CSV table of C-alpha atoms in Angstrom, one decimal:
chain,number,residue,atom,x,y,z
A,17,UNK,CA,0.0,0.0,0.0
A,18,UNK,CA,1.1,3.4,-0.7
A,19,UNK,CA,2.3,4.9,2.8
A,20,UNK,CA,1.3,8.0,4.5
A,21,UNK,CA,4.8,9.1,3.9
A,22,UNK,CA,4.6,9.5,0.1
A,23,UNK,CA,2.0,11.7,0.6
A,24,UNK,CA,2.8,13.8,2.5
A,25,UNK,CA,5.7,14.4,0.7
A,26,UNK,CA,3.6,15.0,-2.7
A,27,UNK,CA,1.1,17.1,-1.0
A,28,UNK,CA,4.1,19.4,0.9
A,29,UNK,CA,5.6,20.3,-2.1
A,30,UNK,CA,2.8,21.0,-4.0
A,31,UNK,CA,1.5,23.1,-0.9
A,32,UNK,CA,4.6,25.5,-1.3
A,33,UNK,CA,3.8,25.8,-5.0
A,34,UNK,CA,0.0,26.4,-5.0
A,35,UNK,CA,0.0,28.5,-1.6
A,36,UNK,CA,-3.6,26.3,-0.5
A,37,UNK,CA,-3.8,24.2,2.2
A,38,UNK,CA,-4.4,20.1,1.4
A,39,UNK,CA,-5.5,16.7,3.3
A,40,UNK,CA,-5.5,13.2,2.0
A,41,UNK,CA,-8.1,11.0,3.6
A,42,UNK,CA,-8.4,6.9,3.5
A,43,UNK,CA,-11.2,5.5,2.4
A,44,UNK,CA,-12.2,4.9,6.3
A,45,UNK,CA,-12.7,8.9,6.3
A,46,UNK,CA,-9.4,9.3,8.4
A,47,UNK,CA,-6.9,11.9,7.5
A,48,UNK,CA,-3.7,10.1,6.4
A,49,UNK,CA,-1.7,13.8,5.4
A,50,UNK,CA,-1.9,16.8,5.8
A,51,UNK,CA,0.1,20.6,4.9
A,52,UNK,CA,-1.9,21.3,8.9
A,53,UNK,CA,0.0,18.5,11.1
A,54,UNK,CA,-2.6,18.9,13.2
A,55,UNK,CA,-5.2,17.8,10.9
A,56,UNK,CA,-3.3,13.9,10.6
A,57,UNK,CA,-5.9,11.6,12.2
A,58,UNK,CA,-8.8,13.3,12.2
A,59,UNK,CA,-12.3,11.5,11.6
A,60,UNK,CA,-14.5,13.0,8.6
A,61,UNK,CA,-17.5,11.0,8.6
A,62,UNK,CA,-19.6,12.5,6.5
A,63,UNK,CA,-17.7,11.7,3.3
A,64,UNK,CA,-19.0,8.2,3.8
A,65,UNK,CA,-22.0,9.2,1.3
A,66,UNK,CA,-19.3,11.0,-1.1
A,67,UNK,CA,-17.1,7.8,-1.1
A,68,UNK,CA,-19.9,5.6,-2.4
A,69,UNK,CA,-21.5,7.9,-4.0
A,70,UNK,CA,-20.8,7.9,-8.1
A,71,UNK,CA,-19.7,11.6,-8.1
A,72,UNK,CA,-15.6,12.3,-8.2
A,73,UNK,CA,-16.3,16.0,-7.1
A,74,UNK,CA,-17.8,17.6,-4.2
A,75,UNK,CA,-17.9,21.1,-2.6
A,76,UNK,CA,-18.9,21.6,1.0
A,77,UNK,CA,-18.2,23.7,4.0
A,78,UNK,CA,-15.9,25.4,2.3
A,79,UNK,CA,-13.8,22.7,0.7
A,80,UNK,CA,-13.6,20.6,-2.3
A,81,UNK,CA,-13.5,17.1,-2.4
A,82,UNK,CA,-11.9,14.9,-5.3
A,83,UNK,CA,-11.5,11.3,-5.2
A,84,UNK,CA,-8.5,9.6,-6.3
A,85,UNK,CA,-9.3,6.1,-7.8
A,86,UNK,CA,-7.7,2.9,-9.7
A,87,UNK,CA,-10.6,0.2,-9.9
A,88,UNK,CA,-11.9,1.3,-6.6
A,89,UNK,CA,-11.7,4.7,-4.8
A,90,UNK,CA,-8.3,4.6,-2.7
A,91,UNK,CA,-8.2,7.8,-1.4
A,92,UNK,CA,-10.2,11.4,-1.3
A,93,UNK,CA,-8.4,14.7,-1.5
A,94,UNK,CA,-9.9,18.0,0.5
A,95,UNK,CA,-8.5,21.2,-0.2
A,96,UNK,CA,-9.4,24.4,1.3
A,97,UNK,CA,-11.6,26.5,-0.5
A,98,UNK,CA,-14.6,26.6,-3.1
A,99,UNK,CA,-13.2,29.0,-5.9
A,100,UNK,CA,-11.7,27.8,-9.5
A,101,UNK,CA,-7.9,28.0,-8.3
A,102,UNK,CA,-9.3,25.4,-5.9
A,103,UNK,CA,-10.6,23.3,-7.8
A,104,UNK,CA,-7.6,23.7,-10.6
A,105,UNK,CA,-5.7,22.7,-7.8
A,106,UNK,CA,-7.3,19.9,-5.9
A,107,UNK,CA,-7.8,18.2,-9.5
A,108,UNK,CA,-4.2,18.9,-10.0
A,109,UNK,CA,-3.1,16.9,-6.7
A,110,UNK,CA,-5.5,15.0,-6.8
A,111,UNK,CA,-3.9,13.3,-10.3
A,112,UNK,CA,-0.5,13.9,-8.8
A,113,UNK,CA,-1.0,11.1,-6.4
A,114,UNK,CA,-3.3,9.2,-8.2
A,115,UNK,CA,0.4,9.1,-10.7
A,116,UNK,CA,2.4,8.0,-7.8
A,117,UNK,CA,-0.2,5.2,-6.5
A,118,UNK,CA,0.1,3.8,-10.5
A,119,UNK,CA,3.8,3.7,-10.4
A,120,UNK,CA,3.8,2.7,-6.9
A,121,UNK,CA,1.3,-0.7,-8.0
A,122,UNK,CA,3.5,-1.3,-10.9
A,123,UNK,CA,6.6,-1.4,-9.4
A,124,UNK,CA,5.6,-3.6,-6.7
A,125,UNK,CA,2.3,-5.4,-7.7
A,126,UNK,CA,2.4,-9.2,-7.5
A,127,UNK,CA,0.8,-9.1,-11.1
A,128,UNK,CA,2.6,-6.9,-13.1
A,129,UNK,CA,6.0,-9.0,-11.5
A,130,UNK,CA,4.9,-11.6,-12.6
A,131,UNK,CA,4.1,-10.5,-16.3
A,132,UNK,CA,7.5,-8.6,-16.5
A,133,UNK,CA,8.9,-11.9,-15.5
A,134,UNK,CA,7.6,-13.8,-17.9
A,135,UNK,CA,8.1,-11.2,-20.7
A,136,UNK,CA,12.1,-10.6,-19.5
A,137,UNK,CA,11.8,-7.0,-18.8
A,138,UNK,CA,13.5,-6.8,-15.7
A,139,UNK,CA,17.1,-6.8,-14.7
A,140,UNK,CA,18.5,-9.4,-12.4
A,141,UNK,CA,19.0,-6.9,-9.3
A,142,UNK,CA,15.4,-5.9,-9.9
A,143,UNK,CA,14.0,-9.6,-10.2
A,144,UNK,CA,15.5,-10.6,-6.7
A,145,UNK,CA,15.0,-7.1,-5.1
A,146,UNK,CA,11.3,-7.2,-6.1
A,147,UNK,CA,10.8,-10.3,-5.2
A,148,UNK,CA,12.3,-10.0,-2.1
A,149,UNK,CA,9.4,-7.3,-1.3
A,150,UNK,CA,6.9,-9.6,-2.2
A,151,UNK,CA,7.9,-12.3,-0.6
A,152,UNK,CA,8.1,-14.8,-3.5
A,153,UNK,CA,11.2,-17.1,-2.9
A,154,UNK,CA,13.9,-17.4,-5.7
A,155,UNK,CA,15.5,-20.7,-5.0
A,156,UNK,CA,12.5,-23.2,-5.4
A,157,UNK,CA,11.7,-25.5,-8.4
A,158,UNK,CA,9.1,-23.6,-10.8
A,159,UNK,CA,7.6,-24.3,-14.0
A,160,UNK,CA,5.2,-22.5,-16.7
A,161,UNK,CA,2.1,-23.8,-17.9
A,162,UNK,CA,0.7,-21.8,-21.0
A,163,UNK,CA,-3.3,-22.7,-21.4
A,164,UNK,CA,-5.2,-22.1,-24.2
A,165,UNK,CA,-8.5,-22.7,-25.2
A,166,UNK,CA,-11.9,-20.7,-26.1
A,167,UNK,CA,-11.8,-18.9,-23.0
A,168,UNK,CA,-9.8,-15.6,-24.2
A,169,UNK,CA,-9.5,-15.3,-20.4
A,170,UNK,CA,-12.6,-15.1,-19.3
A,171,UNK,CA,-13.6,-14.7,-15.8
A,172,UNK,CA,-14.6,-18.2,-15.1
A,173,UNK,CA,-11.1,-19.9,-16.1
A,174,UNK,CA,-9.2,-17.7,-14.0
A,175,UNK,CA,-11.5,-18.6,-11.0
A,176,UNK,CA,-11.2,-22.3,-12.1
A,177,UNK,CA,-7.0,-22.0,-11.6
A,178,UNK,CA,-7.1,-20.4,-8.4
A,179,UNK,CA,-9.6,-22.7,-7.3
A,180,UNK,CA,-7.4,-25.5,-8.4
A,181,UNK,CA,-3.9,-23.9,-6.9
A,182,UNK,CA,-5.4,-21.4,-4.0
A,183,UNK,CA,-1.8,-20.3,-2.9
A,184,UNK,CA,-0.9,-17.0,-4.2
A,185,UNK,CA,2.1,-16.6,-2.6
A,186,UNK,CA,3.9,-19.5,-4.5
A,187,UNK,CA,1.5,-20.1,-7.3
A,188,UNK,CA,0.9,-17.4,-10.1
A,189,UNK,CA,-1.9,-17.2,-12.8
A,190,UNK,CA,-1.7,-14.2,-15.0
A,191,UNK,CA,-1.9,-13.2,-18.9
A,192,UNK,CA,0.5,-11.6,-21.4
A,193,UNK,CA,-1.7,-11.8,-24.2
A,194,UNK,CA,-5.7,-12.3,-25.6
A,195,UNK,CA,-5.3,-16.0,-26.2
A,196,UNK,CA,-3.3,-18.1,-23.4
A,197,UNK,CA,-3.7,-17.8,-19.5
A,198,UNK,CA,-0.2,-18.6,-17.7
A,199,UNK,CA,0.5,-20.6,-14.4
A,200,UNK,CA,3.4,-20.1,-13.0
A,201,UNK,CA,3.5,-23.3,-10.6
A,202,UNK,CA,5.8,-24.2,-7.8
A,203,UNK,CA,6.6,-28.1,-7.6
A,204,UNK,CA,7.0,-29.4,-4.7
A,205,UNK,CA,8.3,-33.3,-5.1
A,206,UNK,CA,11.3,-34.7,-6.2
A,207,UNK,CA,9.5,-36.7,-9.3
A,208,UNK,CA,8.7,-33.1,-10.9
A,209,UNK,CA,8.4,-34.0,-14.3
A,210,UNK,CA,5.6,-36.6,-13.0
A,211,UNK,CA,4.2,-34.1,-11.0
A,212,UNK,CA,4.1,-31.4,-13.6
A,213,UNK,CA,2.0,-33.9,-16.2
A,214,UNK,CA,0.2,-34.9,-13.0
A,215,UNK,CA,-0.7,-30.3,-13.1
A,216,UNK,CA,-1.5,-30.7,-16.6
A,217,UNK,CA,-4.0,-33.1,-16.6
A,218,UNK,CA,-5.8,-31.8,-13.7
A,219,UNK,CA,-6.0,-28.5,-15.6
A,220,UNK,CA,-7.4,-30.2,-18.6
A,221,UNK,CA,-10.0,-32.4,-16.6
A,222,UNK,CA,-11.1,-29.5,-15.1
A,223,UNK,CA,-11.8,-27.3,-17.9
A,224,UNK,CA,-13.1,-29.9,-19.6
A,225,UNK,CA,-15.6,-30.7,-16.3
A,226,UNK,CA,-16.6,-27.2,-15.5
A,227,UNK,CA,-16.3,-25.2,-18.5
A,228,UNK,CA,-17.0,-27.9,-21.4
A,229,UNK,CA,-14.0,-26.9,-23.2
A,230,UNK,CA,-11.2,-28.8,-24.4
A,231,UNK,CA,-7.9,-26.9,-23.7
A,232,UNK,CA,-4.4,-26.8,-24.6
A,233,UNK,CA,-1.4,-26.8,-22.7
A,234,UNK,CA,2.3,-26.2,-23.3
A,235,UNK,CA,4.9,-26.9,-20.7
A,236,UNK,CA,8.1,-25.3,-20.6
A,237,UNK,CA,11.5,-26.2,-18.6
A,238,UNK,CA,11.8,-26.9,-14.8
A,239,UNK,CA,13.7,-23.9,-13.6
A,240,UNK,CA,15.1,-23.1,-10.1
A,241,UNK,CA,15.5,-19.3,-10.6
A,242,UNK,CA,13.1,-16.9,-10.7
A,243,UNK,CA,15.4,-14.7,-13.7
A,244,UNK,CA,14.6,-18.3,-15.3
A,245,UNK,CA,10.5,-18.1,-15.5
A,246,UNK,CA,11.4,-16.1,-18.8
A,247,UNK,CA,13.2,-18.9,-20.5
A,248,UNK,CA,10.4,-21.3,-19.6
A,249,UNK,CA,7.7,-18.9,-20.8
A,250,UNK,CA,9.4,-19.0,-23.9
A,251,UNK,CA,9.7,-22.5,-24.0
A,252,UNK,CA,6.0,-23.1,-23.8
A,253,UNK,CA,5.2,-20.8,-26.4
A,254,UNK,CA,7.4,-22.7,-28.6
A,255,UNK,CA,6.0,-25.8,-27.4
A,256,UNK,CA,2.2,-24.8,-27.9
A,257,UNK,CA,3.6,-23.7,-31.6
A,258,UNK,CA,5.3,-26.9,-32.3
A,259,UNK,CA,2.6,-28.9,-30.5
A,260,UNK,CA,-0.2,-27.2,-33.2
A,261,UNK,CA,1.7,-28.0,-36.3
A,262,UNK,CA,2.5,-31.9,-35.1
A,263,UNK,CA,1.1,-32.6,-32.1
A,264,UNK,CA,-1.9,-34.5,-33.9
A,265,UNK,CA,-4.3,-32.9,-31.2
A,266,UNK,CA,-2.5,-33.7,-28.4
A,267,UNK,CA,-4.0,-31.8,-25.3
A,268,UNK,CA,-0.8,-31.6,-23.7
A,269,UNK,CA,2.7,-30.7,-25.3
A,270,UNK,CA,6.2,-30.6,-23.2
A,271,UNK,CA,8.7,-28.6,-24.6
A,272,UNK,CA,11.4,-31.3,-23.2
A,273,UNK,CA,9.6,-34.3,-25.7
A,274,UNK,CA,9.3,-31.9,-29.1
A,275,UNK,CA,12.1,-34.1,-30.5
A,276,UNK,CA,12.4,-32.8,-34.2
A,277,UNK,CA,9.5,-31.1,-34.4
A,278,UNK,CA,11.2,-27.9,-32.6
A,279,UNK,CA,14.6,-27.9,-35.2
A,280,UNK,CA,12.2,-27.5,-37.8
A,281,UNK,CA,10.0,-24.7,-36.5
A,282,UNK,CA,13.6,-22.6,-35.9
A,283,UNK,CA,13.9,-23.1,-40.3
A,284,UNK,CA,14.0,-20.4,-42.5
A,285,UNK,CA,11.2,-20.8,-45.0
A,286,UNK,CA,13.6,-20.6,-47.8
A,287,UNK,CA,15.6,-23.2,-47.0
A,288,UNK,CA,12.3,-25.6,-46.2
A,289,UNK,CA,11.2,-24.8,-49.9
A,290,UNK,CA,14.4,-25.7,-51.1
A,291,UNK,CA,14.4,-29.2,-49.2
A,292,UNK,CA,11.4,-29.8,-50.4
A,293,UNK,CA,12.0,-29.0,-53.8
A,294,UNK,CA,15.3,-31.2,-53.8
A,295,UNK,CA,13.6,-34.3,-52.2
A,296,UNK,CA,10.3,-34.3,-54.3
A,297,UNK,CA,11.8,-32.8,-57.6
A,298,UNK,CA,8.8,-30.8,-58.5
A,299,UNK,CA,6.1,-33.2,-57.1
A,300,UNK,CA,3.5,-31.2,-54.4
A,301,UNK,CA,3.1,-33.3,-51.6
A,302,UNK,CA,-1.1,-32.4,-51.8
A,303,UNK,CA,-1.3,-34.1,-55.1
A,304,UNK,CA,-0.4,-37.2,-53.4
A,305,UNK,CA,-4.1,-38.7,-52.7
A,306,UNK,CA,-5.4,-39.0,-49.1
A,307,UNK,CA,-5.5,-42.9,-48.7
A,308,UNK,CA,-1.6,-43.0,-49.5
A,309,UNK,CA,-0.9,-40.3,-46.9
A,310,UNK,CA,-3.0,-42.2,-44.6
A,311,UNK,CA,-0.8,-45.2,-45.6
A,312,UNK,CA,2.2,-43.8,-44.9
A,313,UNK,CA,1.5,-42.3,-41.7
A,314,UNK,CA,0.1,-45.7,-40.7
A,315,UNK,CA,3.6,-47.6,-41.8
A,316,UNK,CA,5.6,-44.8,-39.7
A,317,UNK,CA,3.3,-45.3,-36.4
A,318,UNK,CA,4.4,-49.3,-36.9
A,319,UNK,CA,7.9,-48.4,-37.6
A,320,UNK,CA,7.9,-49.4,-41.1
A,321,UNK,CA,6.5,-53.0,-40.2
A,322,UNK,CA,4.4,-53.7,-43.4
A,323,UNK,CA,2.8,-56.8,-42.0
A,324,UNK,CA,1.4,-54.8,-39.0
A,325,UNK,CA,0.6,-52.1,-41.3
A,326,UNK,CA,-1.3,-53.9,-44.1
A,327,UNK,CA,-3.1,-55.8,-41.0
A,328,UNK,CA,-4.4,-52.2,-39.6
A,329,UNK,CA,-5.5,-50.9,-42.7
A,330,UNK,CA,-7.4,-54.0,-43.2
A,331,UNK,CA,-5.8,-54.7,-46.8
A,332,UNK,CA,-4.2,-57.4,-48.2
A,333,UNK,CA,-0.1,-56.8,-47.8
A,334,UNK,CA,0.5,-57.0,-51.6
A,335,UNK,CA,-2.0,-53.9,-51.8
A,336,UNK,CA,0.3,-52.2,-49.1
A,337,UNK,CA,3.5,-53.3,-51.4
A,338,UNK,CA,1.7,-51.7,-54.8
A,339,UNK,CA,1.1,-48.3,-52.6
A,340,UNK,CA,4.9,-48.5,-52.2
A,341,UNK,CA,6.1,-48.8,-55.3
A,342,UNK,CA,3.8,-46.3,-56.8
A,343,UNK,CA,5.1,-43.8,-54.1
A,344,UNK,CA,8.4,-44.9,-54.8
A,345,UNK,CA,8.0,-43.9,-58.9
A,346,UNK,CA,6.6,-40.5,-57.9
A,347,UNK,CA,9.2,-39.7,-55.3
A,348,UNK,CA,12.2,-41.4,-55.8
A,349,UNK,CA,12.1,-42.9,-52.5
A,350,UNK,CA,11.1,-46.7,-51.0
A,351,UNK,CA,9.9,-46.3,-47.9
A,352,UNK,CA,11.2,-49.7,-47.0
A,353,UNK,CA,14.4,-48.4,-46.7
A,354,UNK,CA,15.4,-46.6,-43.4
A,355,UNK,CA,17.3,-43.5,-45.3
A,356,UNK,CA,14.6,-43.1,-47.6
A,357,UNK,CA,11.9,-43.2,-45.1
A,358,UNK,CA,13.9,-40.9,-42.6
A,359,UNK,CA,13.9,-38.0,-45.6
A,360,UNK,CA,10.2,-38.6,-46.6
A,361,UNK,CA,9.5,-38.1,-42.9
A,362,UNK,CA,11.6,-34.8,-42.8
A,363,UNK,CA,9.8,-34.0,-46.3
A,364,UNK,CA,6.1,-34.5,-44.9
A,365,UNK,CA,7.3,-32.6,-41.6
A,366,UNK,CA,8.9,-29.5,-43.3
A,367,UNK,CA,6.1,-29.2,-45.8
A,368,UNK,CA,3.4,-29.2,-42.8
A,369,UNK,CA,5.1,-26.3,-41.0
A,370,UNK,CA,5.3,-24.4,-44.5
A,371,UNK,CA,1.8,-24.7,-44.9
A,372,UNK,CA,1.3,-23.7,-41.0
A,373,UNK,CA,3.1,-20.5,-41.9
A,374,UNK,CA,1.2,-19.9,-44.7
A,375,UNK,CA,-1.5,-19.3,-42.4
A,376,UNK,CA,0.2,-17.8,-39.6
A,377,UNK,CA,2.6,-15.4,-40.7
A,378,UNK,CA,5.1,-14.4,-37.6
């Protein structure tokens, strides 16, 4: 909370400026500063109407009122005397600490650490001073969840997470953009990465239980710093990218288990063209029909095992050999064969994430 102090400091110097005398009152109606020092702690209860009232201006007795507000009315400003200067004045200090009470909740808001944090605008000595203030301990096992869903942070799914992890003084739920809510969670066993996939499926069954809506989550690094919480924000966000490109509609996607998925999201489109260009001279990989994509796919989930595949497709395994070779004379490449197969792989991978990008420029 902003102290006394401040105040009086703001509402001194201004006093030698503007030549008018000036109290601050709390919302309680108590007088918290003062340019009279004998006026600190008096009782004016008959602002109560005035303070829940929806006016920001009154004049009475022979002063004028102004209330100084951020969601809710923090504090009222009297100044003595009912003619313009006055009220020029009293607007003027009122706005003055109205100022200092937004830089004061900024600099040492829970919240906006938190979303500074994440978004790597503070400097180390800041990060540990700040959080020092706050009380949130730097030495303890962390990790970011990045959710995503409908719910473009609606009400209802922040009250579902701090339902879920009540603790605000070690857990932290905030947003950085329209689209994703973010949990910053503390772990507290030694089997974290079981515990974090534990987190995420609670989230998941929850939303999906109270809300009716099937969310996403990306999970970034384990970290034990707080300067960390950055890195593993970033990490989810690259792991909720990678995860929509080839995660086949996986609800949740770990940075950590990406594999090559996140090499080829760091590619410069050029260069995927070119690949793909090189391995299918000319060929356009939608031109190849549907049931052989599903074919392939199919042969790669049974590692290339042509009996098992055949068997899942419910086709005779000559049928799955004639899908072969006519792949092989379009391509150039028998999927039979490991090197061949790897590069088709890379080739349907690549042209996935240019298509992706197609769609969603950066």
């Amino acid at each position: 909370m902003l102290s006394s102090q401040m105040i009086q400091n703001v509402i001194l110097g201004l006093k030698e400026i503007i030549k008018y005398d000036i109290d601050v009152l709390s919302i309680s109606c108590t007088v918290v500063a003062s340019t009279k020092k004998e006026n600190i702690g008096l009782q004016i209860s008959d602002l109560k109407n005035f303070i829940n009232s929806n006016a920001e201006i009154q004049t009475e007795k022979g002063y004028q009122f102004f209330k100084v507000q951020d969601s809710t009315v923090e504090f009222v400003v009297r100044i003595d005397g009912e003619d313009r200067d006055a009220f020029t004045y009293g607007k003027l200090c009122a706005f003055q600490i109205q100022s200092l009470l937004g830089a004061y909740k900024e600099k040492y808001d829970e919240g906006n650490f938190i979303k500074n944090l994440l978004l790597d605008n503070l400097l180390a000595i800041d990060i540990y001073t700040r959080s020092k203030k706050l009380k949130i301990e730097n030495d303890v096992r962390r990790v970011v969840f990045l959710i995503e869903g409908s719910h473009n942070k609606n009400t209802n799914s922040f009250e579902i997470l701090s339902y879920l992890y009540p603790d605000n003084t070690k857990d932290f739920i905030t947003s950085v953009d329209e689209d994703n809510i973010v949990l910053v969670k503390e772990l507290k066993t030694e089997d974290y990465e079981e515990e974090t996939q534990k987190i995420a499926k609670n989230i998941v069954a929850s939303f999906n239980t109270e809300l009716m809506e099937n969310v996403h989550i990306a999970v970034g690094s384990s970290i034990t710093d707080l300067k960390k919480v950055s890195s593993s924000y970033k990490e989810a966000k690259l792991a909720m990218e990678v995860g929509k490109i080839f995660g086949e509609n996986k609800n949740i996607i770990n940075y950590d288990e990406l594999g090559i998925g996140r090499l080829i999201c760091q590619l410069p489109l050029p260069l995927c063209n070119m690949f793909v260009n090189e391995v299918l001279k000319g060929v356009e990989i939608k031109k190849i029909d549907k049931e052989m994509i599903t074919t392939i796919n199919k042969l790669f989930e049974n590692n290339l095992n042509v009996s098992e595949t055949s068997r899942q497709l419910y086709i005779h395994r000559n049928t799955l050999v004639y899908r072969l070779d006519k792949l092989q004379k379009i391509t150039g490449l028998d999927l039979r064969n490991f090197d061949d197969s790897i590069i088709f792989k890379m080739t349907l991978m690549v042209t996935r994430y240019m298509e992706f990008r197609k769609k969603f420029p950066y």
